[in-house]
Short mmCIF file of C-alpha atoms in Angstrom, two decimals:
data_model
loop_
_atom_site.label_atom_id
_atom_site.label_comp_id
_atom_site.label_asym_id
_atom_site.label_seq_id
_atom_site.Cartn_x
_atom_site.Cartn_y
_atom_site.Cartn_z
CA UNK A 1235 -0.01 0.00 0.06
CA UNK A 1236 2.86 2.41 0.97
CA UNK A 1237 4.63 1.59 -2.27
CA UNK A 1238 1.40 2.36 -4.34
CA UNK A 1239 1.11 5.70 -2.52
CA UNK A 1240 4.72 6.47 -3.24
CA UNK A 1241 4.29 5.81 -6.93
CA UNK A 1242 1.20 7.99 -7.12
CA UNK A 1243 3.14 10.74 -5.16
CA UNK A 1244 6.11 10.55 -7.77
CA UNK A 1245 3.66 10.57 -10.66
CA UNK A 1246 1.87 13.72 -9.39
CA UNK A 1247 5.24 15.30 -8.75
CA UNK A 1248 6.32 14.69 -12.33
CA UNK A 1249 2.97 15.87 -13.65
CA UNK A 1250 3.42 19.13 -11.63
CA UNK A 1251 6.95 19.66 -12.91
CA UNK A 1252 5.91 19.14 -16.51
CA UNK A 1253 3.10 21.73 -16.03
CA UNK A 1254 5.51 24.19 -14.41
CA UNK A 1255 8.14 23.71 -17.09
CA UNK A 1256 5.37 24.19 -19.80
CA UNK A 1257 4.40 27.49 -18.35
CA UNK A 1258 8.09 28.56 -18.31
CA UNK A 1259 8.72 27.43 -21.91
CA UNK A 1260 5.42 28.70 -23.44
CA UNK A 1261 6.37 32.36 -23.63
CA UNK A 1262 9.65 31.64 -25.28
CA UNK A 1263 7.91 29.32 -27.80
CA UNK A 1264 5.35 31.97 -28.65
CA UNK A 1265 8.16 34.51 -29.11
CA UNK A 1266 9.96 32.27 -31.62
CA UNK A 1267 6.96 31.39 -33.62
CA UNK A 1268 5.87 35.11 -33.74
CA UNK A 1269 9.24 36.11 -35.11
CA UNK A 1270 8.58 33.97 -38.23
CA UNK A 1271 5.12 35.32 -38.86
CA UNK A 1272 4.05 38.11 -41.05
CA UNK A 1273 2.15 41.10 -39.78
CA UNK A 1274 -1.00 39.68 -41.49
CA UNK A 1275 -0.63 36.37 -39.70
CA UNK A 1276 -0.21 37.91 -36.35
CA UNK A 1277 -3.26 40.13 -36.64
CA UNK A 1278 -5.66 37.75 -38.38
CA UNK A 1279 -7.17 35.69 -35.63
CA UNK A 1280 -10.62 35.41 -36.98
CA UNK A 1281 -10.22 33.51 -40.23
CA UNK A 1282 -7.55 31.14 -39.05
CA UNK A 1283 -7.74 27.80 -37.17
CA UNK A 1284 -6.21 27.21 -33.77
CA UNK A 1285 -2.96 25.76 -35.13
CA UNK A 1286 -2.75 28.47 -37.82
CA UNK A 1287 -3.04 31.07 -35.04
CA UNK A 1288 -0.13 29.49 -33.18
CA UNK A 1289 2.24 28.36 -35.88
CA UNK A 1290 3.57 30.37 -38.73
CA UNK A 1291 2.67 29.54 -42.33
CA UNK A 1292 6.37 29.52 -43.31
CA UNK A 1293 9.15 28.63 -40.88
CA UNK A 1294 11.68 29.93 -43.31
CA UNK A 1295 10.24 33.46 -43.33
CA UNK A 1296 13.20 35.56 -42.19
CA UNK A 1297 11.65 38.83 -43.19
CA UNK A 1298 11.42 40.18 -39.65
CA UNK A 1299 15.11 39.42 -38.99
CA UNK A 1300 16.18 40.98 -42.32
CA UNK A 1301 14.09 44.11 -41.67
CA UNK A 1302 15.66 44.75 -38.22
CA UNK A 1303 19.23 43.94 -39.44
CA UNK A 1304 18.83 46.31 -42.45
CA UNK A 1305 16.95 48.89 -40.38
CA UNK A 1306 14.00 48.77 -42.80
CA UNK A 1307 11.47 47.99 -40.08
CA UNK A 1308 9.07 51.00 -39.85
CA UNK A 1309 9.84 52.01 -36.29
CA UNK A 1310 13.67 51.64 -36.59
CA UNK A 1311 13.91 54.73 -38.85
CA UNK A 1312 16.79 53.26 -40.86
CA UNK A 1313 18.87 52.22 -37.91
CA UNK A 1314 20.13 48.65 -37.92
CA UNK A 1315 19.45 46.68 -34.71
CA UNK A 1316 22.93 45.42 -34.91
CA UNK A 1317 24.02 48.90 -33.78
CA UNK A 1318 22.26 48.45 -30.43
CA UNK A 1319 23.76 44.93 -30.05
CA UNK A 1320 27.25 46.40 -30.75
CA UNK A 1321 26.80 49.19 -28.20
CA UNK A 1322 25.55 46.68 -25.56
CA UNK A 1323 28.70 44.54 -26.11
CA UNK A 1324 30.94 47.59 -25.74
CA UNK A 1325 29.33 48.82 -22.59
CA UNK A 1326 29.04 45.40 -20.97
CA UNK A 1327 32.54 44.11 -21.67
CA UNK A 1328 34.41 47.39 -21.02
CA UNK A 1329 32.66 47.86 -17.72
CA UNK A 1330 33.19 44.21 -16.80
CA UNK A 1331 36.98 44.43 -16.49
CA UNK A 1332 37.10 47.18 -13.82
CA UNK A 1333 34.13 45.66 -12.02
CA UNK A 1334 35.92 42.30 -11.81
CA UNK A 1335 39.21 43.84 -10.73
CA UNK A 1336 37.52 45.80 -7.88
CA UNK A 1337 35.55 42.80 -6.80
CA UNK A 1338 38.66 40.55 -6.63
CA UNK A 1339 40.90 43.01 -4.87
CA UNK A 1340 38.19 44.16 -2.38
CA UNK A 1341 37.09 40.69 -1.83
CA UNK A 1342 40.55 39.53 -1.07
CA UNK A 1343 41.01 42.48 1.35
CA UNK A 1344 37.86 41.76 3.29
CA UNK A 1345 38.64 38.06 3.44
CA UNK A 1346 42.25 37.95 4.46
CA UNK A 1347 42.94 41.33 6.09
CA UNK A 1348 42.12 42.80 9.39
CA UNK A 1349 41.72 46.64 9.41
CA UNK A 1350 39.68 49.29 11.36
CA UNK A 1351 35.88 49.36 10.59
CA UNK A 1352 36.25 46.31 8.43
CA UNK A 1353 32.83 44.87 9.34
CA UNK A 1354 31.15 48.21 9.06
CA UNK A 1355 32.56 48.85 5.59
CA UNK A 1356 31.52 45.32 4.42
CA UNK A 1357 28.06 45.96 5.81
CA UNK A 1358 27.93 49.10 3.71
CA UNK A 1359 28.91 47.11 0.63
CA UNK A 1360 26.05 44.62 1.30
CA UNK A 1361 23.69 47.45 2.11
CA UNK A 1362 24.27 48.97 -1.31
CA UNK A 1363 22.78 45.78 -2.87
CA UNK A 1364 19.52 46.73 -1.21
CA UNK A 1365 19.35 50.23 -2.90
CA UNK A 1366 17.66 50.18 -6.26
CA UNK A 1367 19.27 52.20 -8.99
CA UNK A 1368 16.03 54.19 -9.49
CA UNK A 1369 16.51 55.77 -6.02
CA UNK A 1370 20.00 57.09 -6.68
CA UNK A 1371 19.59 57.65 -10.44
CA UNK A 1372 19.01 61.44 -10.23
CA UNK A 1373 22.03 62.32 -7.97
CA UNK A 1374 24.28 60.01 -9.96
CA UNK A 1375 23.05 61.70 -13.15
CA UNK A 1376 23.98 65.06 -11.60
CA UNK A 1377 27.52 63.76 -10.95
CA UNK A 1378 27.82 62.45 -14.55
CA UNK A 1379 26.40 65.71 -16.00
CA UNK A 1380 28.87 67.83 -14.06
CA UNK A 1381 31.75 65.68 -15.33
CA UNK A 1382 30.53 66.18 -18.89
CA UNK A 1383 29.89 62.44 -19.43
CA UNK A 1384 26.28 62.54 -20.50
CA UNK A 1385 25.76 60.87 -23.81
CA UNK A 1386 29.08 59.03 -23.63
CA UNK A 1387 30.08 55.41 -23.22
CA UNK A 1388 32.02 56.20 -20.08
CA UNK A 1389 28.94 57.96 -18.58
CA UNK A 1390 26.87 54.77 -19.22
CA UNK A 1391 29.53 52.44 -17.82
CA UNK A 1392 30.40 54.38 -14.60
CA UNK A 1393 27.69 52.73 -12.37
CA UNK A 1394 28.55 49.28 -13.74
CA UNK A 1395 32.25 49.46 -13.12
CA UNK A 1396 31.88 48.39 -9.44
CA UNK A 1397 29.94 45.27 -8.37
CA UNK A 1398 28.97 44.94 -4.65
CA UNK A 1399 27.58 41.49 -5.38
CA UNK A 1400 30.87 40.51 -6.87
CA UNK A 1401 32.68 41.73 -3.78
CA UNK A 1402 30.47 39.61 -1.57
CA UNK A 1403 30.83 36.48 -3.80
CA UNK A 1404 34.58 36.79 -4.03
CA UNK A 1405 35.04 37.52 -0.33
CA UNK A 1406 32.98 34.39 0.61
CA UNK A 1407 34.94 32.19 -1.70
CA UNK A 1408 38.36 33.43 -0.60
CA UNK A 1409 37.53 33.07 3.08
CA UNK A 1410 37.46 29.20 2.54
CA UNK A 1411 40.98 29.18 1.31
CA UNK A 1412 43.43 28.13 4.13
CA UNK A 1413 45.77 30.97 5.18
CA UNK A 1414 48.70 28.57 5.04
CA UNK A 1415 48.94 28.85 1.23
CA UNK A 1416 49.10 32.63 1.56
CA UNK A 1417 51.64 32.69 4.32
CA UNK A 1418 53.90 30.28 2.57
CA UNK A 1419 53.87 32.46 -0.54
CA UNK A 1420 54.66 35.60 1.66
CA UNK A 1421 57.57 33.71 3.24
CA UNK A 1422 58.92 33.07 -0.22
CA UNK A 1423 58.88 36.80 -0.91
CA UNK A 1424 55.85 36.97 -3.13
CA UNK A 1425 53.89 40.32 -3.17
CA UNK A 1426 50.17 40.46 -2.50
CA UNK A 1427 49.16 40.97 -6.07
CA UNK A 1428 51.28 37.90 -7.24
CA UNK A 1429 49.65 35.84 -4.43
CA UNK A 1430 46.15 37.01 -5.47
CA UNK A 1431 46.40 36.41 -9.13
CA UNK A 1432 48.57 33.31 -9.13
CA UNK A 1433 47.48 31.39 -6.02
CA UNK A 1434 44.11 32.58 -4.91
CA UNK A 1435 42.22 33.24 -8.17
CA UNK A 1436 43.08 29.83 -9.72
CA UNK A 1437 41.41 28.32 -6.54
CA UNK A 1438 38.12 30.23 -6.98
CA UNK A 1439 37.71 29.95 -10.79
CA UNK A 1440 33.99 28.84 -10.53
CA UNK A 1441 33.11 31.88 -8.33
CA UNK A 1442 34.98 34.24 -10.61
CA UNK A 1443 33.10 32.74 -13.54
CA UNK A 1444 29.81 33.20 -11.80
CA UNK A 1445 30.56 36.86 -11.02
CA UNK A 1446 31.51 37.42 -14.70
CA UNK A 1447 28.32 35.81 -15.98
CA UNK A 1448 25.92 37.50 -13.47
CA UNK A 1449 27.56 40.89 -13.98
CA UNK A 1450 27.35 40.52 -17.80
CA UNK A 1451 23.67 39.68 -17.54
CA UNK A 1452 22.81 42.52 -15.25
CA UNK A 1453 24.69 45.06 -17.44
CA UNK A 1454 23.34 43.55 -20.63
CA UNK A 1455 19.66 43.86 -19.39
CA UNK A 1456 19.99 47.33 -17.71
CA UNK A 1457 17.51 49.86 -19.04
CA UNK A 1458 16.91 52.56 -16.45
CA UNK A 1459 20.37 54.15 -16.31
CA UNK A 1460 21.07 54.14 -20.11
CA UNK A 1461 17.59 55.60 -20.65
CA UNK A 1462 18.42 58.32 -18.17
CA UNK A 1463 21.83 59.24 -19.49
CA UNK A 1464 21.67 58.70 -23.28
CA UNK A 1465 19.98 60.72 -25.87
CA UNK A 1466 22.03 59.79 -28.93
CA UNK A 1467 20.78 56.84 -31.03
CA UNK A 1468 24.32 55.73 -32.05
CA UNK A 1469 25.27 54.70 -28.41
CA UNK A 1470 22.02 53.25 -27.21
CA UNK A 1471 22.07 49.61 -25.99
CA UNK A 1472 19.59 46.87 -26.90
CA UNK A 1473 17.29 47.60 -24.06
CA UNK A 1474 16.54 50.96 -25.50
CA UNK A 1475 16.45 49.67 -29.08
CA UNK A 1476 13.72 47.24 -28.10
CA UNK A 1477 11.48 50.11 -27.04
CA UNK A 1478 11.46 51.41 -30.67
CA UNK A 1479 9.18 48.60 -31.73
CA UNK A 1480 6.26 50.03 -29.70
CA UNK A 1481 4.62 53.44 -29.43
CA UNK A 1482 1.22 54.85 -28.57
CA UNK A 1483 -0.28 53.99 -31.89
CA UNK A 1484 1.45 50.79 -33.07
CA UNK A 1485 3.23 47.67 -31.92
CA UNK A 1486 5.28 45.74 -34.47
CA UNK A 1487 5.28 42.29 -32.86
CA UNK A 1488 7.12 40.44 -35.65
CA UNK A 1489 10.35 42.55 -35.76
CA UNK A 1490 10.05 43.01 -31.96
CA UNK A 1491 10.15 39.26 -31.28
CA UNK A 1492 12.94 38.78 -33.89
CA UNK A 1493 14.97 41.48 -32.09
CA UNK A 1494 14.37 39.82 -28.70
CA UNK A 1495 15.73 36.53 -30.10
CA UNK A 1496 18.89 38.24 -31.25
CA UNK A 1497 19.14 39.81 -27.76
CA UNK A 1498 18.78 36.51 -25.95
CA UNK A 1499 21.28 34.61 -28.11
CA UNK A 1500 24.43 35.93 -26.47
CA UNK A 1501 23.17 35.42 -22.94
CA UNK A 1502 21.87 31.92 -23.76
CA UNK A 1503 25.32 30.90 -25.30
CA UNK A 1504 27.06 32.16 -22.23
CA UNK A 1505 24.75 30.33 -19.86
CA UNK A 1506 25.11 27.05 -21.70
CA UNK A 1507 28.82 27.04 -21.54
CA UNK A 1508 29.15 28.26 -17.96
CA UNK A 1509 26.15 26.71 -16.10
CA UNK A 1510 28.38 24.15 -14.29
CA UNK A 1511 30.75 26.80 -13.14
CA UNK A 1512 27.75 28.85 -11.85
CA UNK A 1513 26.51 26.03 -9.74
CA UNK A 1514 30.00 25.43 -8.31
CA UNK A 1515 30.55 29.03 -7.83
CA UNK A 1516 27.34 29.69 -5.83
CA UNK A 1517 28.02 26.55 -3.79
CA UNK A 1518 31.60 27.76 -2.94
CA UNK A 1519 30.28 31.22 -1.88
CA UNK A 1520 28.01 29.66 0.63
CA UNK A 1521 24.80 31.12 -0.85
CA UNK A 1522 21.78 28.90 -0.07
CA UNK A 1523 18.36 29.20 -1.59
#
């Protein structure tokens, strides 16, 4: 009897998981099929059957992709969507290097050094994670404007060049490294930067990879700050480019979903190749769900 109940319980659990996964996958599926539909197919829901409403008539219809790449989509006004993708890569990658450097050095300092007000300073770092960008956007904009960096790549990247989350992750991982390794290197005459980059970092590769991926995703998907500080189309990132496909009078769903697919591809590729490191990195940092 107990075995029968256990089998039913496992079956219900699997059914529940299938339903949940279906709800998660459905929006992505609808996005993909819409990208291959014409404007007429998307809007004609009266004279078409159920399957015809869901699936495109031609899976090899790349008109939407071609229109956004060439900039011929009506709402793009002649600007290729590849311009926005290029800008996002520039902003994300160039801001990633200083953010990672500061996260590694600060994390190492918090983990292996004792200095006055250490706990208070680390608490302030963690506290910054709880402050949304929207609440400090105006004063930050004022600083950037006074520095003459509005409408520049550097002005966009400034808030992304430091990662409080990265400091926390790196600090948690380095704390687990025995001090004996570091002390032995110091006795041999190695300086702190050599110890950090040649002994400590190789031992926390999964955590560093996790910080890189998460920081990449956060910067790649950021909308509020670029919207606040950018006016020139030539340096707008993809998040601002996507808003061009919708206005008060018209929403161009075909090119919009095609643009979203192009936006997701880089992040999807990064996740596929780094997912194992992310799991190890989160485990090494001591974060529990």
